[in-house]
Amino acid sequence: SRRINIAIDGPAGAGKSTVARMVAKALKYIYVDTGAMYRAVTLKVLESGLSTEDNESVGRLANELDIVLLPGAETQSVHVNGEDITSRLRSLDINRNVSYVARLESVRLRMAELQRQMALEKGVVMDGRDIGTHVLPDAELKVFLTASPRERANRRHLEMGPDAEITLEQLEQEIIERDRLDQEREFAPLLQAPDAHLLDSTGQTVDEVVKQIVQWGLAAT
Ligand code: C5P
């Protein structure tokens, strides 16, 4: 059967990366986590001391970075200029700054270009915020995956384990704030594409959500 591209968008903590990875595995497709790319740029911006308001300098930095996504069995790893930075992308510091870097047009243009290249040969499951609306508007299957803010915060907090440096309530507030920034930015905001399937995973298991998306995927091939 023909290969298709699958776009999975939605707010923070909706389970997109877990679900997208499992869908890719089931269909033998390649999983692309675009959030990790914005996180990688943010890490480099913070390291370099640039202001997250400086569209031009941050854009130049983003253009010079060699970002490579390596699909793995459990998580995808991210290499920047030859260095594996995967384990450093999930910090609170990056969570708190990434939406400011991601709203810069210069950064988005560069990331979208890289993402389109990765999807050229089809057979990609790509998760993010603007994949269905902007990066891959012709994706054969688009899903907008959401869950209630409390449930999303809860899942993230559980992932952090007993050593979480943040309370559930703080985390929920930070997630709501990140969604607001992502929705209100001018260029390629977080938005459900008109032709996307809306999937609310509140109260659903990961397996149920994956099964639904795989079914839609097979129907579209
Ligand atoms: O998916 P994840 O939570 O890792 O994404 C981190 C941030 O990267 C998002 O809050 C958003 O600001 C940005 N992002 C984006 N467009 C994408 C993917 C992520 O703006 N396609």
Short mmCIF file of C-alpha atoms and ligand atoms in Angstrom, two decimals:
data_model
loop_
_atom_site.label_atom_id
_atom_site.label_comp_id
_atom_site.label_asym_id
_atom_site.label_seq_id
_atom_site.Cartn_x
_atom_site.Cartn_y
_atom_site.Cartn_z
CA SER A 1 0.00 0.00 0.00
CA ARG A 2 1.16 3.57 -0.54
CA ARG A 3 2.98 5.45 2.16
CA ILE A 4 1.43 8.54 3.67
CA ASN A 5 2.46 11.35 5.99
CA ILE A 6 0.72 11.69 9.36
CA ALA A 7 0.63 15.00 11.24
CA ILE A 8 -0.14 14.95 14.97
CA ASP A 9 -0.58 18.38 16.55
CA GLY A 10 -1.87 19.54 19.89
CA PRO A 11 -1.07 21.32 23.15
CA ALA A 12 1.74 20.47 25.59
CA GLY A 13 1.56 17.14 27.37
CA ALA A 14 -1.28 15.67 25.32
CA GLY A 15 0.80 12.53 24.80
CA LYS A 16 1.70 13.35 21.20
CA SER A 17 5.25 12.02 21.32
CA THR A 18 4.36 8.72 23.01
CA VAL A 19 1.46 8.17 20.66
CA ALA A 20 3.31 9.30 17.52
CA ARG A 21 6.23 6.99 18.30
CA MET A 22 3.91 4.00 18.73
CA VAL A 23 1.93 4.80 15.57
CA ALA A 24 5.21 5.01 13.64
CA LYS A 25 6.30 1.67 15.04
CA ALA A 26 3.00 0.00 14.15
CA LEU A 27 3.13 1.26 10.56
CA LYS A 28 6.93 0.93 10.20
CA TYR A 29 7.16 4.66 9.60
CA ILE A 30 9.71 7.20 10.80
CA TYR A 31 8.84 9.30 13.83
CA VAL A 32 9.82 12.97 13.85
CA ASP A 33 9.50 14.96 17.10
CA THR A 34 9.55 18.60 15.99
CA GLY A 35 9.28 19.90 19.57
CA ALA A 36 12.74 18.42 20.18
CA MET A 37 14.09 20.62 17.38
CA TYR A 38 12.73 23.81 18.99
CA ARG A 39 14.09 22.58 22.32
CA ALA A 40 17.54 22.01 20.76
CA VAL A 41 17.61 25.55 19.36
CA THR A 42 16.50 26.87 22.75
CA LEU A 43 19.33 25.03 24.51
CA LYS A 44 21.83 26.65 22.16
CA VAL A 45 20.23 30.09 22.55
CA LEU A 46 20.45 29.84 26.35
CA GLU A 47 24.06 28.62 26.15
CA SER A 48 25.08 31.44 23.86
CA GLY A 49 23.46 34.12 26.05
CA LEU A 50 21.42 35.55 23.17
CA SER A 51 18.10 37.25 23.96
CA THR A 52 15.04 35.21 22.97
CA GLU A 53 13.69 38.47 21.49
CA ASP A 54 16.53 38.81 19.00
CA ASN A 55 14.92 37.40 15.83
CA GLU A 56 17.93 38.10 13.63
CA SER A 57 20.73 36.70 15.81
CA VAL A 58 18.72 33.70 16.96
CA GLY A 59 17.76 33.05 13.33
CA ARG A 60 21.41 33.14 12.33
CA LEU A 61 22.27 30.73 15.13
CA ALA A 62 19.42 28.37 14.11
CA ASN A 63 20.63 28.41 10.50
CA GLU A 64 24.14 27.46 11.51
CA LEU A 65 23.10 24.53 13.71
CA ASP A 66 23.39 21.08 12.22
CA ILE A 67 20.37 19.35 13.80
CA VAL A 68 20.07 15.61 13.22
CA LEU A 69 17.23 13.46 14.56
CA LEU A 70 18.13 9.80 15.02
CA PRO A 71 15.19 7.47 15.40
CA GLY A 72 15.68 5.04 18.30
CA ALA A 73 13.78 2.16 19.84
CA GLU A 74 12.51 4.08 22.87
CA THR A 75 13.13 7.76 22.26
CA GLN A 76 14.45 9.64 19.31
CA SER A 77 17.86 11.14 19.97
CA VAL A 78 18.88 14.62 18.93
CA HIS A 79 22.37 15.55 17.82
CA VAL A 80 23.46 19.15 17.35
CA ASN A 81 26.75 19.77 15.59
CA GLY A 82 27.67 16.16 16.26
CA GLU A 83 26.88 16.22 19.98
CA ASP A 84 24.09 14.11 21.56
CA ILE A 85 22.04 16.60 23.59
CA THR A 86 18.91 14.45 24.05
CA SER A 87 19.15 14.19 27.82
CA ARG A 88 19.27 17.98 28.22
CA LEU A 89 16.13 18.90 26.29
CA ARG A 90 13.48 18.32 28.98
CA SER A 91 14.68 20.74 31.68
CA LEU A 92 12.37 23.28 33.33
CA ASP A 93 14.64 26.02 31.96
CA ILE A 94 13.98 24.88 28.39
CA ASN A 95 10.25 24.38 29.08
CA ARG A 96 10.09 27.99 30.24
CA ASN A 97 11.95 29.49 27.28
CA VAL A 98 11.09 27.33 24.29
CA SER A 99 7.86 29.12 23.35
CA TYR A 100 9.74 32.43 23.14
CA VAL A 101 12.29 30.95 20.76
CA ALA A 102 9.58 29.10 18.81
CA ARG A 103 7.63 32.28 18.12
CA LEU A 104 10.51 33.81 16.14
CA GLU A 105 9.75 33.72 12.42
CA SER A 106 13.42 33.19 11.52
CA VAL A 107 13.55 30.04 13.64
CA ARG A 108 10.24 28.67 12.36
CA LEU A 109 11.18 29.14 8.71
CA ARG A 110 14.37 27.15 9.23
CA MET A 111 12.74 24.35 11.26
CA ALA A 112 9.87 23.99 8.78
CA GLU A 113 12.38 23.68 5.93
CA LEU A 114 14.24 20.87 7.74
CA GLN A 115 10.96 19.16 8.64
CA ARG A 116 9.67 19.23 5.05
CA GLN A 117 12.92 17.66 3.86
CA MET A 118 12.46 14.81 6.32
CA ALA A 119 8.94 14.14 5.01
CA LEU A 120 9.74 14.23 1.28
CA GLU A 121 9.73 10.48 0.85
CA LYS A 122 6.55 10.01 2.93
CA GLY A 123 6.12 7.40 5.64
CA VAL A 124 6.62 9.95 8.41
CA VAL A 125 4.67 10.50 11.63
CA MET A 126 5.47 14.06 12.67
CA ASP A 127 4.29 15.61 15.93
CA GLY A 128 4.22 19.30 16.80
CA ARG A 129 2.00 22.37 16.82
CA ASP A 130 1.82 23.53 13.20
CA ILE A 131 2.46 20.36 11.20
CA GLY A 132 -1.06 19.98 9.76
CA THR A 133 -1.58 23.70 9.24
CA HIS A 134 1.81 24.84 8.04
CA VAL A 135 4.65 22.33 7.68
CA LEU A 136 2.78 19.52 5.90
CA PRO A 137 -0.57 20.99 4.82
CA ASP A 138 -0.94 18.09 2.36
CA ALA A 139 -0.44 15.34 4.97
CA GLU A 140 -2.87 12.52 4.16
CA LEU A 141 -3.85 12.15 7.83
CA LYS A 142 -4.03 14.96 10.38
CA VAL A 143 -4.85 14.47 14.05
CA PHE A 144 -5.34 17.15 16.70
CA LEU A 145 -4.66 15.43 20.01
CA THR A 146 -5.79 17.08 23.23
CA ALA A 147 -6.64 16.30 26.85
CA SER A 148 -7.75 18.47 29.75
CA PRO A 149 -4.98 20.70 31.22
CA ARG A 150 -5.19 18.86 34.55
CA GLU A 151 -4.77 15.47 32.91
CA ARG A 152 -1.86 16.73 30.80
CA ALA A 153 -0.13 18.19 33.85
CA ASN A 154 -0.77 14.99 35.76
CA ARG A 155 0.85 12.81 33.09
CA ARG A 156 3.91 15.06 32.89
CA HIS A 157 4.21 15.19 36.67
CA LEU A 158 4.08 11.39 36.92
CA GLU A 159 6.86 11.17 34.30
CA MET A 160 9.04 13.40 36.46
CA GLY A 161 8.83 10.93 39.33
CA PRO A 162 9.15 11.57 43.05
CA ASP A 163 12.02 14.04 42.55
CA ALA A 164 9.93 16.51 40.53
CA GLU A 165 11.21 20.02 41.19
CA ILE A 166 7.77 21.48 40.62
CA THR A 167 4.31 20.89 42.08
CA LEU A 168 1.43 19.58 40.02
CA GLU A 169 -0.35 22.94 40.32
CA GLN A 170 2.73 24.90 39.15
CA LEU A 171 3.20 22.51 36.26
CA GLU A 172 -0.42 22.92 35.21
CA GLN A 173 -0.01 26.71 35.25
CA GLU A 174 3.19 26.49 33.17
CA ILE A 175 1.52 24.21 30.63
CA ILE A 176 -1.42 26.60 30.32
CA GLU A 177 0.98 29.51 29.83
CA ARG A 178 3.01 27.66 27.18
CA ASP A 179 -0.21 26.79 25.29
CA ARG A 180 -1.28 30.44 25.45
CA LEU A 181 2.05 31.61 23.99
CA ASP A 182 1.90 28.91 21.29
CA GLN A 183 -1.70 29.80 20.38
CA GLU A 184 -1.25 33.55 20.36
CA ARG A 185 1.96 33.82 18.34
CA GLU A 186 1.63 35.49 14.97
CA PHE A 187 3.49 33.03 12.77
CA ALA A 188 2.22 29.43 12.52
CA PRO A 189 0.41 29.27 15.89
CA LEU A 190 -0.94 26.13 17.57
CA LEU A 191 -4.22 25.54 15.77
CA GLN A 192 -6.38 22.63 14.70
CA ALA A 193 -6.35 22.27 10.89
CA PRO A 194 -9.89 22.32 9.45
CA ASP A 195 -9.36 18.83 8.02
CA ALA A 196 -7.82 17.32 11.19
CA HIS A 197 -9.51 14.63 13.28
CA LEU A 198 -10.02 15.93 16.83
CA LEU A 199 -9.01 13.31 19.38
CA ASP A 200 -9.53 14.06 23.08
CA SER A 201 -7.48 11.53 25.04
CA THR A 202 -8.84 12.49 28.48
CA GLY A 203 -9.63 9.21 30.21
CA GLN A 204 -8.34 7.11 27.29
CA THR A 205 -5.38 4.74 27.40
CA VAL A 206 -2.39 5.22 25.14
CA ASP A 207 -3.24 1.95 23.36
CA GLU A 208 -6.77 3.12 22.56
CA VAL A 209 -5.49 6.38 21.11
CA VAL A 210 -2.79 4.64 19.06
CA LYS A 211 -5.29 2.10 17.74
CA GLN A 212 -7.63 4.85 16.58
CA ILE A 213 -4.88 6.73 14.73
CA VAL A 214 -3.50 3.57 13.11
CA GLN A 215 -7.03 2.77 11.89
CA TRP A 216 -7.38 6.22 10.35
CA GLY A 217 -3.90 5.84 8.87
CA LEU A 218 -4.70 2.49 7.24
CA ALA A 219 -7.96 3.91 5.90
CA ALA A 220 -6.00 6.74 4.26
CA THR A 221 -3.42 4.55 2.52
O1 C5P B 1 6.20 19.16 21.91
P1 C5P B 1 7.06 19.89 22.93
O2 C5P B 1 6.36 20.15 24.21
O3 C5P B 1 8.40 19.26 23.10
O4 C5P B 1 7.33 21.31 22.23
C1 C5P B 1 8.06 22.30 22.90
C2 C5P B 1 7.70 23.67 22.34
O5 C5P B 1 8.22 23.80 21.02
C3 C5P B 1 6.23 24.01 22.22
O6 C5P B 1 5.69 24.52 23.42
C4 C5P B 1 6.25 25.09 21.14
O7 C5P B 1 6.58 26.35 21.67
C5 C5P B 1 7.38 24.64 20.25
N1 C5P B 1 6.93 23.91 19.07
C6 C5P B 1 6.45 24.64 18.02
N2 C5P B 1 6.09 24.03 16.86
C7 C5P B 1 6.19 22.69 16.74
C8 C5P B 1 6.66 21.91 17.81
C9 C5P B 1 7.00 22.55 18.99
O8 C5P B 1 6.33 25.85 18.12
N3 C5P B 1 5.87 22.13 15.57
#
